[in-house]
Short mmCIF file of N, CA, C and O and ligand atoms in Angstrom, two decimals:
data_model
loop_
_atom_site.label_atom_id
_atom_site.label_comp_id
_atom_site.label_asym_id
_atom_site.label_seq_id
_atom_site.Cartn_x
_atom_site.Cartn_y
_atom_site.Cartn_z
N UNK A 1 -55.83 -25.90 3.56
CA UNK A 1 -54.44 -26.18 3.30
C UNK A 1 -53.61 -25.94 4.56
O UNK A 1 -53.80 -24.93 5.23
N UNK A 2 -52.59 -26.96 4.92
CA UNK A 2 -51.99 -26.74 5.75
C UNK A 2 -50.63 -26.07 5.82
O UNK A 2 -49.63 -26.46 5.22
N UNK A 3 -50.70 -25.14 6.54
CA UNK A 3 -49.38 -23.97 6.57
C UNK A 3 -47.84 -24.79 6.77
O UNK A 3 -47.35 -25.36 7.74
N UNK A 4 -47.50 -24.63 5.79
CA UNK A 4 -45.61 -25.30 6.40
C UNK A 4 -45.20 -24.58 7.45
O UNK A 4 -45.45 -23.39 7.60
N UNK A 5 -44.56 -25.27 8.23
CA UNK A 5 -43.72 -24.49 9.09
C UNK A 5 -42.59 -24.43 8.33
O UNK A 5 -42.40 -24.95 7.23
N UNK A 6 -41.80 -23.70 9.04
CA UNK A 6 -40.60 -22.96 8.50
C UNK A 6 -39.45 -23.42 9.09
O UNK A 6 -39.06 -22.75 10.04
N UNK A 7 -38.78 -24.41 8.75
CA UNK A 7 -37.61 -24.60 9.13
C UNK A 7 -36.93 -23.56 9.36
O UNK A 7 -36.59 -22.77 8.48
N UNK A 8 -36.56 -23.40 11.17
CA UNK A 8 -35.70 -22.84 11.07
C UNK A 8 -34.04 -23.11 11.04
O UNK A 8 -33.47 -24.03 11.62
N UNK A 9 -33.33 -21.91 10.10
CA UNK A 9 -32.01 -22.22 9.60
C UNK A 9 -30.97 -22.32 10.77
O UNK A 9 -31.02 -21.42 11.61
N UNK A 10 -29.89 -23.47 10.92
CA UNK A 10 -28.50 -23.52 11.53
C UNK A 10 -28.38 -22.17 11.89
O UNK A 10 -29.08 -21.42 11.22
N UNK A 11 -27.84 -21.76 12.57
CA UNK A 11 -27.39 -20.17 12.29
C UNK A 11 -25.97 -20.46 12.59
O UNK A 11 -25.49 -21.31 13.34
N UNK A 12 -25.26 -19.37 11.65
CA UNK A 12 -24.21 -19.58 10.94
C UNK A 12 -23.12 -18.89 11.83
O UNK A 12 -23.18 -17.71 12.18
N UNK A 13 -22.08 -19.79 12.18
CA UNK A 13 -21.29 -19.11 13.09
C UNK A 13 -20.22 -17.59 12.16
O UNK A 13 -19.57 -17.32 11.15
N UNK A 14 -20.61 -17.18 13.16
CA UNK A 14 -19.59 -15.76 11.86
C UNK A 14 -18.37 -15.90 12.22
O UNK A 14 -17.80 -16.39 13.20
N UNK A 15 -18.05 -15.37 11.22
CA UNK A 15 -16.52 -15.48 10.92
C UNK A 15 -15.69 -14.17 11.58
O UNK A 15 -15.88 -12.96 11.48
N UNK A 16 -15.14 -14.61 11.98
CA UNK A 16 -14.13 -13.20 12.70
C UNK A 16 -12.98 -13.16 12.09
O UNK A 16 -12.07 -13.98 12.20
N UNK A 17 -13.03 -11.88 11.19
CA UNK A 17 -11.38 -11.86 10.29
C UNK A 17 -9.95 -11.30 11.19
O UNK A 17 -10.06 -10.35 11.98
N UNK A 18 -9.36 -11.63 11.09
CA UNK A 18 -8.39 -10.98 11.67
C UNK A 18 -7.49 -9.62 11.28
O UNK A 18 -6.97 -9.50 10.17
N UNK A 19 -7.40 -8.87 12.05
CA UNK A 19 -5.81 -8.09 11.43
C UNK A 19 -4.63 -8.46 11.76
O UNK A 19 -4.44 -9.51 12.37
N UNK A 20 -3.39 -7.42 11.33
CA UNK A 20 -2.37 -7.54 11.65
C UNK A 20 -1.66 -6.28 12.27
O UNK A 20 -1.39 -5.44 11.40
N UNK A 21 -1.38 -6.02 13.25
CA UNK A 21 -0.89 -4.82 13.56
C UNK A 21 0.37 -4.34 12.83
O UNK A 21 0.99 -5.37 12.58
N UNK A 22 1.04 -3.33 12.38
CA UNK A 22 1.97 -2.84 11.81
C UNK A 22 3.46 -2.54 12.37
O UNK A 22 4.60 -2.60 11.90
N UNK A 23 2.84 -2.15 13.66
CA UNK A 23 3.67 -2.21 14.69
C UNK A 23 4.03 -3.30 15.55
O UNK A 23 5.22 -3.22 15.83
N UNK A 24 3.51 -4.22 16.04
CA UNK A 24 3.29 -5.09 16.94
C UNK A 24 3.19 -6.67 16.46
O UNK A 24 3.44 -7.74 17.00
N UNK A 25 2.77 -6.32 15.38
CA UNK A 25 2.22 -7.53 14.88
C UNK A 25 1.48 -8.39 15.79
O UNK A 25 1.68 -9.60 15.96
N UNK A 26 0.67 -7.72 16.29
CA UNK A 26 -0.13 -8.17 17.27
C UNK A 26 -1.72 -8.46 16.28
O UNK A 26 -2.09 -7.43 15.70
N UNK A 27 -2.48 -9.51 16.09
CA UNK A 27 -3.63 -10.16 15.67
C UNK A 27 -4.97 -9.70 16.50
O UNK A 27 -5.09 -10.14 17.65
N UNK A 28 -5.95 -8.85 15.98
CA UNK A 28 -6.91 -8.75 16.44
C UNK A 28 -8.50 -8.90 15.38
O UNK A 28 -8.65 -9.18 14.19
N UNK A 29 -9.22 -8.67 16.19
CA UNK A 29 -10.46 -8.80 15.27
C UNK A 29 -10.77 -7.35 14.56
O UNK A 29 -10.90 -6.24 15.08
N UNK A 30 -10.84 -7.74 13.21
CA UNK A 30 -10.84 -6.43 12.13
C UNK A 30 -11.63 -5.26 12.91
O UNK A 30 -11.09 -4.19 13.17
N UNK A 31 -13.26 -5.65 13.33
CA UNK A 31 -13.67 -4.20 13.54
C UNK A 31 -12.81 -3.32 14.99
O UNK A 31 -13.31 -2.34 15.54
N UNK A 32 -11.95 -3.70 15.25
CA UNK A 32 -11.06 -2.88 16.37
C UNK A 32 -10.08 -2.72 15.39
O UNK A 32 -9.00 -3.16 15.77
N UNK A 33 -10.05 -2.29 14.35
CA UNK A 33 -9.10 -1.79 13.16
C UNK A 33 -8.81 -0.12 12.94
O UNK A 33 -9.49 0.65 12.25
N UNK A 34 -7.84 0.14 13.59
CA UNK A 34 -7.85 1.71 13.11
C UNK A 34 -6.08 1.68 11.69
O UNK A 34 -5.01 1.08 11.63
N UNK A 35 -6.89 2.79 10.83
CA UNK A 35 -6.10 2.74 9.80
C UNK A 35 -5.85 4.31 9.41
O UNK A 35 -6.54 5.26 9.78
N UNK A 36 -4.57 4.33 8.48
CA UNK A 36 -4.31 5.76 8.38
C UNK A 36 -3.29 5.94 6.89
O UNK A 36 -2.43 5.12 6.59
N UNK A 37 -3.52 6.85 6.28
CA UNK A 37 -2.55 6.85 4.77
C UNK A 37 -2.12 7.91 5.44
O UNK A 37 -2.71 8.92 5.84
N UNK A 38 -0.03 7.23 5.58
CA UNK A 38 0.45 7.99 5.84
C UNK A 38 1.96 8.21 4.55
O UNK A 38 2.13 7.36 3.67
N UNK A 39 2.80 9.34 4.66
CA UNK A 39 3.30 9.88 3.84
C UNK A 39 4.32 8.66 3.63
O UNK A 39 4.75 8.22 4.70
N UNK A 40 4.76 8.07 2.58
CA UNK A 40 5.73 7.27 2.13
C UNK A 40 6.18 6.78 0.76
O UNK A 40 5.69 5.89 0.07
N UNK A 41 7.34 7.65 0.51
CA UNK A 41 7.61 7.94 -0.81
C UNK A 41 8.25 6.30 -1.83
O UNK A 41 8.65 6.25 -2.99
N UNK A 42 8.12 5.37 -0.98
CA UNK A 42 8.58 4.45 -1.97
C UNK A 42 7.16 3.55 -2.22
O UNK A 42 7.15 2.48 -2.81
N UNK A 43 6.40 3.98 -1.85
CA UNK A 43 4.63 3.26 -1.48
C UNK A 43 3.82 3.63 -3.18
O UNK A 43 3.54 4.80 -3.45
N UNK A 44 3.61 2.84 -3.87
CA UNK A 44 2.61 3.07 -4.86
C UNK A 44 2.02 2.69 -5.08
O UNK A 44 2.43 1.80 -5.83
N UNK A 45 0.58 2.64 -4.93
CA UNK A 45 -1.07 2.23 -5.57
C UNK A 45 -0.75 0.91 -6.62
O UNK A 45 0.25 1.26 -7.25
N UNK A 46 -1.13 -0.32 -7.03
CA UNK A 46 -1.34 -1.11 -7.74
C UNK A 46 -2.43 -0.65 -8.56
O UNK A 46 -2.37 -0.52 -9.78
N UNK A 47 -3.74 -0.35 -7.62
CA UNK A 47 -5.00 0.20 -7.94
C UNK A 47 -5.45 1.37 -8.72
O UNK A 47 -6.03 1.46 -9.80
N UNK A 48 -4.95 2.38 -7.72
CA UNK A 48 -5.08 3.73 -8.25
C UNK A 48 -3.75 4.82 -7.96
O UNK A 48 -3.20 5.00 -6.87
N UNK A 49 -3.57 5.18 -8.67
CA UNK A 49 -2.35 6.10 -8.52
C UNK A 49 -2.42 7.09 -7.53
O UNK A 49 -1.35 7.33 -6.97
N UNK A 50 -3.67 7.91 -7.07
CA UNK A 50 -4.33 8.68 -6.71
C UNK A 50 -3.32 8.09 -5.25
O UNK A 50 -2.53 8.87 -4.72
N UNK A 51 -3.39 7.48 -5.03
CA UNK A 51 -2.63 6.98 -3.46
C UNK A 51 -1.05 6.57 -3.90
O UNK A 51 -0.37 5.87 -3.15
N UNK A 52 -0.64 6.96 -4.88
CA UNK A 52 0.86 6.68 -4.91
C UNK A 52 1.96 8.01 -3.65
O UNK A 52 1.69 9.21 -3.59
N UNK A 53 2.71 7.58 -3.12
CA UNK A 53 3.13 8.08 -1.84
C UNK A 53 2.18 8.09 -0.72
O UNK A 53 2.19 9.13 -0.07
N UNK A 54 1.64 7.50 -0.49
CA UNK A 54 0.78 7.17 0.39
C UNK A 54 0.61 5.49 0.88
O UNK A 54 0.09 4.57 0.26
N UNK A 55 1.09 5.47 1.85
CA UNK A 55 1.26 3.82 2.84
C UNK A 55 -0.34 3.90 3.19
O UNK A 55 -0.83 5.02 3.36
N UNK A 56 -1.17 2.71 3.30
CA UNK A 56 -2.32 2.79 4.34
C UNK A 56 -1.65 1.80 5.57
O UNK A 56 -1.38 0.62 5.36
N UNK A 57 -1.48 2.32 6.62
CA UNK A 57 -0.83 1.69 7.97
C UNK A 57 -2.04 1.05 8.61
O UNK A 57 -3.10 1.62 8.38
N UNK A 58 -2.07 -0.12 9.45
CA UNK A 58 -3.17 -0.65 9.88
C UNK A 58 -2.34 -0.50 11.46
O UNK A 58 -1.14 -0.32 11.65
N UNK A 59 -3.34 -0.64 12.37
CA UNK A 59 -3.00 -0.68 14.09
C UNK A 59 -4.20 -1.38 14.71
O UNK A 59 -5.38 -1.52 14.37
N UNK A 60 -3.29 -1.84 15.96
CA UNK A 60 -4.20 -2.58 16.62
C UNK A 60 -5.21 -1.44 17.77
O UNK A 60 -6.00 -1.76 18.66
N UNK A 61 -4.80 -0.14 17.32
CA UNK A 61 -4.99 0.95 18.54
C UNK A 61 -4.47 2.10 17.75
O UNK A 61 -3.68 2.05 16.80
N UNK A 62 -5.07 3.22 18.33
CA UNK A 62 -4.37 4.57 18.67
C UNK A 62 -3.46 4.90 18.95
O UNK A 62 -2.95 5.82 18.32
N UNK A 63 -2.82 4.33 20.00
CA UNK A 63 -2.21 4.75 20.28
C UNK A 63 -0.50 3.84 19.31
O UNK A 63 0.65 4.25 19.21
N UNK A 64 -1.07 2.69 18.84
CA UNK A 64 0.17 2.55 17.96
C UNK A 64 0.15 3.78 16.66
O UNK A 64 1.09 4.51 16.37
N UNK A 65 -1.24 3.75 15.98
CA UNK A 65 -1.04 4.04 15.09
C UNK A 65 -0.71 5.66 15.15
O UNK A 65 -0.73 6.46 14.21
N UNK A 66 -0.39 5.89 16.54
CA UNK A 66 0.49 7.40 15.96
C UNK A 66 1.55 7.01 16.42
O UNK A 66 2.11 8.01 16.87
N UNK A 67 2.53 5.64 16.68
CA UNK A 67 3.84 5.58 16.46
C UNK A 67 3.94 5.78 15.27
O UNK A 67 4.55 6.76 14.86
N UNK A 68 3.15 4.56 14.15
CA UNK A 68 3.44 4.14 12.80
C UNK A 68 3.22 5.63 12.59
O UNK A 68 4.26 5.96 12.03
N UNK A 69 2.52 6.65 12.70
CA UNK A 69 2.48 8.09 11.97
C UNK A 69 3.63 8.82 12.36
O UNK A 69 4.07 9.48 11.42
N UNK A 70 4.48 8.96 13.79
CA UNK A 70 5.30 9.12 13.68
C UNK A 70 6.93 8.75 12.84
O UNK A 70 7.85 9.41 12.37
N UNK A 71 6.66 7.59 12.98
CA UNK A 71 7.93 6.68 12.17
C UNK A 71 7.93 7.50 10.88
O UNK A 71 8.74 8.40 10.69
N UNK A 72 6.86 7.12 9.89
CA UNK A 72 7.08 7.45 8.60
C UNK A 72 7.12 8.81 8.32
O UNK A 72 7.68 9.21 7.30
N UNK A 73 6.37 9.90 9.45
CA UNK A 73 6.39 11.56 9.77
C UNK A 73 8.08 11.97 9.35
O UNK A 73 8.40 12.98 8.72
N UNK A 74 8.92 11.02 9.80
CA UNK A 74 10.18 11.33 10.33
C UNK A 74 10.93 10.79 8.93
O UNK A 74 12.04 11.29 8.74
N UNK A 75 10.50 9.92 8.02
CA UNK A 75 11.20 8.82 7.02
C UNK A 75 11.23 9.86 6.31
O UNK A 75 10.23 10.57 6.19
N UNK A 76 13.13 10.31 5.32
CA UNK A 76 12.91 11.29 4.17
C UNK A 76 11.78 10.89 3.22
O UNK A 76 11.34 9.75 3.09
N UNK A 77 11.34 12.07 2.54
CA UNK A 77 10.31 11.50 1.54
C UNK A 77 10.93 12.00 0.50
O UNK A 77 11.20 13.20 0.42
N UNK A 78 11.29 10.87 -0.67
CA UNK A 78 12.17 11.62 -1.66
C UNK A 78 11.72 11.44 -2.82
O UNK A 78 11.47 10.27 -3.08
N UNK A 79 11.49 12.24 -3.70
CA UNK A 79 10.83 12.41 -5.23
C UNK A 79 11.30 11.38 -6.12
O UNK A 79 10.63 11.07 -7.10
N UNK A 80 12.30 10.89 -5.88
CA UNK A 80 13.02 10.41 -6.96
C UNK A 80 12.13 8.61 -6.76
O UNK A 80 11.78 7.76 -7.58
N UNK A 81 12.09 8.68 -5.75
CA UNK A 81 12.21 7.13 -4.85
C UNK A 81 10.55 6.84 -5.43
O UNK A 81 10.07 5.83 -5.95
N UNK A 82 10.04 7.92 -5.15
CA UNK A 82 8.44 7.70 -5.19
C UNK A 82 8.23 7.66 -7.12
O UNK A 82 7.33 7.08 -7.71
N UNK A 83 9.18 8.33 -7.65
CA UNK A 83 9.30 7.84 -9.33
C UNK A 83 9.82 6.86 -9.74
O UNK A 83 9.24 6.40 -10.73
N UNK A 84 11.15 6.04 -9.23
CA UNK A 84 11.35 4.68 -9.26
C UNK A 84 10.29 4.13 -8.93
O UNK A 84 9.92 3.37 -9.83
N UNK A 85 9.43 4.14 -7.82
CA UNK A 85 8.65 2.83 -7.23
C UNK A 85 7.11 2.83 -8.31
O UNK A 85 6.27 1.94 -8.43
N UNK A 86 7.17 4.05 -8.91
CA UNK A 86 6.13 4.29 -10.42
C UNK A 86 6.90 3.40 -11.25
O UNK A 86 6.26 2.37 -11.47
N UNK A 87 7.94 3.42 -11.74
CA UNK A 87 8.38 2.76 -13.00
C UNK A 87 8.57 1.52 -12.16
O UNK A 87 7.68 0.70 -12.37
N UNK A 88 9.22 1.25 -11.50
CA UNK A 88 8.95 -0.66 -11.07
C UNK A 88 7.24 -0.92 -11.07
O UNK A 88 6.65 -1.97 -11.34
N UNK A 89 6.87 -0.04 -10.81
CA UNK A 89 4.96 -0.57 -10.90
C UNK A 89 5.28 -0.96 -12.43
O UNK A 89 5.27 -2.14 -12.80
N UNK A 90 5.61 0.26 -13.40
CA UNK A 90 5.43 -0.20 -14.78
C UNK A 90 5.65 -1.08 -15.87
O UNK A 90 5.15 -1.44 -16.94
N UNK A 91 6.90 -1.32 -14.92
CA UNK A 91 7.59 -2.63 -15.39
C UNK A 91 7.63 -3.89 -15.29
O UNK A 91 8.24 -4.78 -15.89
N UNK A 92 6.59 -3.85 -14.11
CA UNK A 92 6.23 -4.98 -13.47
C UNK A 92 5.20 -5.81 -13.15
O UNK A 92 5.15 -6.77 -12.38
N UNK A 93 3.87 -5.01 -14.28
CA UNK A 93 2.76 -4.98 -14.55
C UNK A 93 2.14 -4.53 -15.82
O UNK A 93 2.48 -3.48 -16.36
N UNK A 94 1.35 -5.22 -16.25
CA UNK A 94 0.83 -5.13 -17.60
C UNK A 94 1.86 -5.49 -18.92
O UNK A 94 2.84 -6.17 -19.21
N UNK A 95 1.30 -4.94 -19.26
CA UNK A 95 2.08 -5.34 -20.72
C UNK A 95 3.83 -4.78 -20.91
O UNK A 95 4.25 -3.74 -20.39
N UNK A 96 4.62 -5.66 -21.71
CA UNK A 96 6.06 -5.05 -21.45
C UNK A 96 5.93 -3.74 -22.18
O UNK A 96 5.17 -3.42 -23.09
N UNK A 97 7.28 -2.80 -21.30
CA UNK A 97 7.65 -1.46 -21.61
C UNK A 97 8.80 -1.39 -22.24
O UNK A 97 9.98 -1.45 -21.90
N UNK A 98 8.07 -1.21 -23.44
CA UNK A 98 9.47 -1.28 -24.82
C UNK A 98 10.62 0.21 -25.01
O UNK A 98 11.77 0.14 -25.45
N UNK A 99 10.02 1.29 -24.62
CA UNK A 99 10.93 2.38 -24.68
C UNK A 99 11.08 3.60 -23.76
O UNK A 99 10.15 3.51 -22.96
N UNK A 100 11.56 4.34 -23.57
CA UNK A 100 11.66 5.42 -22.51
C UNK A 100 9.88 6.25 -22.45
O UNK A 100 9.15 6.47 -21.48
N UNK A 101 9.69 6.54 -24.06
CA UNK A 101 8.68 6.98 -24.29
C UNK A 101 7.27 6.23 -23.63
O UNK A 101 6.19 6.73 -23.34
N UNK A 102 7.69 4.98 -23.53
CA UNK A 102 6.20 4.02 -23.20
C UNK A 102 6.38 4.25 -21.75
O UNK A 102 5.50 4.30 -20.89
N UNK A 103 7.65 4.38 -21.65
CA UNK A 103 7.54 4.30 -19.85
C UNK A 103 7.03 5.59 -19.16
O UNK A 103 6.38 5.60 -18.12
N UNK A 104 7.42 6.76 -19.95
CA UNK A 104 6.90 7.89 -19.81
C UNK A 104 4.95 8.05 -19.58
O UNK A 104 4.25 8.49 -18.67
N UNK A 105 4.64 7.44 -20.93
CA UNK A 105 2.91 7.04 -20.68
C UNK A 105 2.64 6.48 -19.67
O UNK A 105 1.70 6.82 -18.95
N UNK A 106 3.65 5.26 -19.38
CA UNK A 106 2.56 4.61 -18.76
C UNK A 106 3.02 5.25 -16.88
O UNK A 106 2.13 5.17 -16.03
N UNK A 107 3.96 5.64 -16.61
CA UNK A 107 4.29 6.33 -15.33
C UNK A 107 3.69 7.90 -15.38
O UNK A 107 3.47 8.47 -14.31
N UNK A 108 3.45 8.55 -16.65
CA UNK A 108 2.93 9.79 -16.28
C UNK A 108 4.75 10.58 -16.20
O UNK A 108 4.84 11.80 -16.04
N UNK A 109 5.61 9.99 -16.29
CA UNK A 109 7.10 11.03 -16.04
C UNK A 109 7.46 11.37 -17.27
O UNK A 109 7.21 10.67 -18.25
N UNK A 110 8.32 12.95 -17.34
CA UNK A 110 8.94 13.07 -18.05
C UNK A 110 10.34 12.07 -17.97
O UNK A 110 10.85 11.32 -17.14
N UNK A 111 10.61 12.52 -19.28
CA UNK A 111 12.58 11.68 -19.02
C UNK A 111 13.61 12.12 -18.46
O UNK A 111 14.44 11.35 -17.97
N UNK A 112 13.74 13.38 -18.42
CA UNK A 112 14.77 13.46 -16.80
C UNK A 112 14.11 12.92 -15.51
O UNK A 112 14.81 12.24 -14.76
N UNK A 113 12.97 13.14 -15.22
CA UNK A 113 12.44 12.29 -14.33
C UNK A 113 12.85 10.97 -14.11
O UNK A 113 13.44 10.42 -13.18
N UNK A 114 12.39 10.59 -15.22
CA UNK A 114 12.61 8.62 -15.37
C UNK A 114 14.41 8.81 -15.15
O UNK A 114 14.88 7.88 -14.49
N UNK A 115 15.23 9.65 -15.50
CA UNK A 115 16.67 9.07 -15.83
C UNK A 115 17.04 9.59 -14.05
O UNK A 115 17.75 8.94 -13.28
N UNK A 116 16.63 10.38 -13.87
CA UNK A 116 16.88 11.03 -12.40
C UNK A 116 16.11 9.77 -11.19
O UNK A 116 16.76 9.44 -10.20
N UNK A 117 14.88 9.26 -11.42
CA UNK A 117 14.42 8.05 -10.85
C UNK A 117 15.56 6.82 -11.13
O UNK A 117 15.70 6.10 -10.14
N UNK A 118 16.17 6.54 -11.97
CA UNK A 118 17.11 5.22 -12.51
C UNK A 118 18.08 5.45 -11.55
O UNK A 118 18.33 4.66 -10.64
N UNK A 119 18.70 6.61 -11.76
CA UNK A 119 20.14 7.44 -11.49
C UNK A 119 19.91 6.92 -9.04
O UNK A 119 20.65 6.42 -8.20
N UNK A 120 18.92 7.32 -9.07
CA UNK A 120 18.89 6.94 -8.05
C UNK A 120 18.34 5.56 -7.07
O UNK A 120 18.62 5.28 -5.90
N UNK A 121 17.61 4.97 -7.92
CA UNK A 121 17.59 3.48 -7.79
C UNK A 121 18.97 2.99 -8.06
O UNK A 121 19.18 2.03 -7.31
N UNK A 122 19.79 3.19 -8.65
CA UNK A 122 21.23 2.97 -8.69
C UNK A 122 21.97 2.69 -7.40
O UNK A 122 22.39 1.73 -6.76
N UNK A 123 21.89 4.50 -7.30
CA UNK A 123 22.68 4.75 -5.71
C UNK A 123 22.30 3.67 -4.71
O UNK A 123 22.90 2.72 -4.22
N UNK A 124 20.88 4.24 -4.57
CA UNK A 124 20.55 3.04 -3.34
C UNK A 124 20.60 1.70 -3.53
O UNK A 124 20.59 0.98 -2.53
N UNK A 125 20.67 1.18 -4.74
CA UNK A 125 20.70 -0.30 -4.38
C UNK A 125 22.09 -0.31 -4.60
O UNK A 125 22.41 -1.48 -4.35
N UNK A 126 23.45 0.51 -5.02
CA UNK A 126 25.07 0.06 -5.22
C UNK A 126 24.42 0.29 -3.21
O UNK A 126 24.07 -0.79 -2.76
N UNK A 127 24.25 1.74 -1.95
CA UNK A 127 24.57 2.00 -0.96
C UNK A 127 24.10 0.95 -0.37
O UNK A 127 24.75 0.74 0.66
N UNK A 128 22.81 -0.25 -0.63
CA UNK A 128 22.29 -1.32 0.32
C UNK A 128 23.57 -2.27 0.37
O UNK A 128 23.96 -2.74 1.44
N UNK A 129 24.41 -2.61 -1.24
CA UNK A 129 24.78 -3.73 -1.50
C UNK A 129 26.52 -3.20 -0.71
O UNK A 129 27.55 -3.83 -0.97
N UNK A 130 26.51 -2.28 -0.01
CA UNK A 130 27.64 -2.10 0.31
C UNK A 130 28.03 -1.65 2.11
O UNK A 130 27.92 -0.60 2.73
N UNK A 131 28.57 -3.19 2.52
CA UNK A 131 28.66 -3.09 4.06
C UNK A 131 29.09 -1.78 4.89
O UNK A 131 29.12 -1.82 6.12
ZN1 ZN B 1 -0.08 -2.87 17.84
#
């Protein structure tokens, strides 16, 4: 019997993904990717909560990504902000949130929480909307 040879296969040009720098917005090839979860209280997990106040910052370098660690080092981090940006997750995903109580489940907050989170989504969006 005679042995097949073996076609050999095209070989497949690879794909080079890109990033995006955070700082720079400068485009490079992913494995020169340095990344970092840094502190940022309006930042919440889609995924897992476990990373709610927590940004993951991407850089094209080191040496950006301890600007981006500086920047947000320096950004107040405020309780309230990081409980609004929980209840806009909640409200803005999954199934509708019919009462204070559901919002409570599904954010994990008590209700001064939630009313102290509202109370200040307030402020800041009357202080954005005002020159
Ligand atoms: Zn950069």
């Amino acid at each position: 019997m005679r042995k097949r040879k073996r076609r050999r296969q095209p070989e497949k040009a690879r794909v080079i993904r890109l990033e995006l720098c955070d700082l720079c917005g400068a485009t490079f090839p992913e494995d020169d990717v340095v990344r970092r979860h840094v502190p940022d209280s309006s930042s919440v997990s889609r995924h897992n909560d476990w990373f709610d106040g927590l940004r993951l910052v991407t850089a094209c370098g080191p040496d950006h990504l301890d600007v981006l660690w500086e920047i947000y080092r320096r950004r107040p981090y405020t309780q309230e902000e990081l409980w609004a940006a929980k209840i806009t997750r909640a409200l803005t995903h999954g199934p509708p949130v019919l009462s204070v109580e559901e919002l409570g489940c599904r954010t994990g907050l008590h209700e001064p929480e939630i009313r102290r989170a509202i109370a200040w989504h307030n402020r800041h969006r009357e202080s954005r909307a005002t020159p």
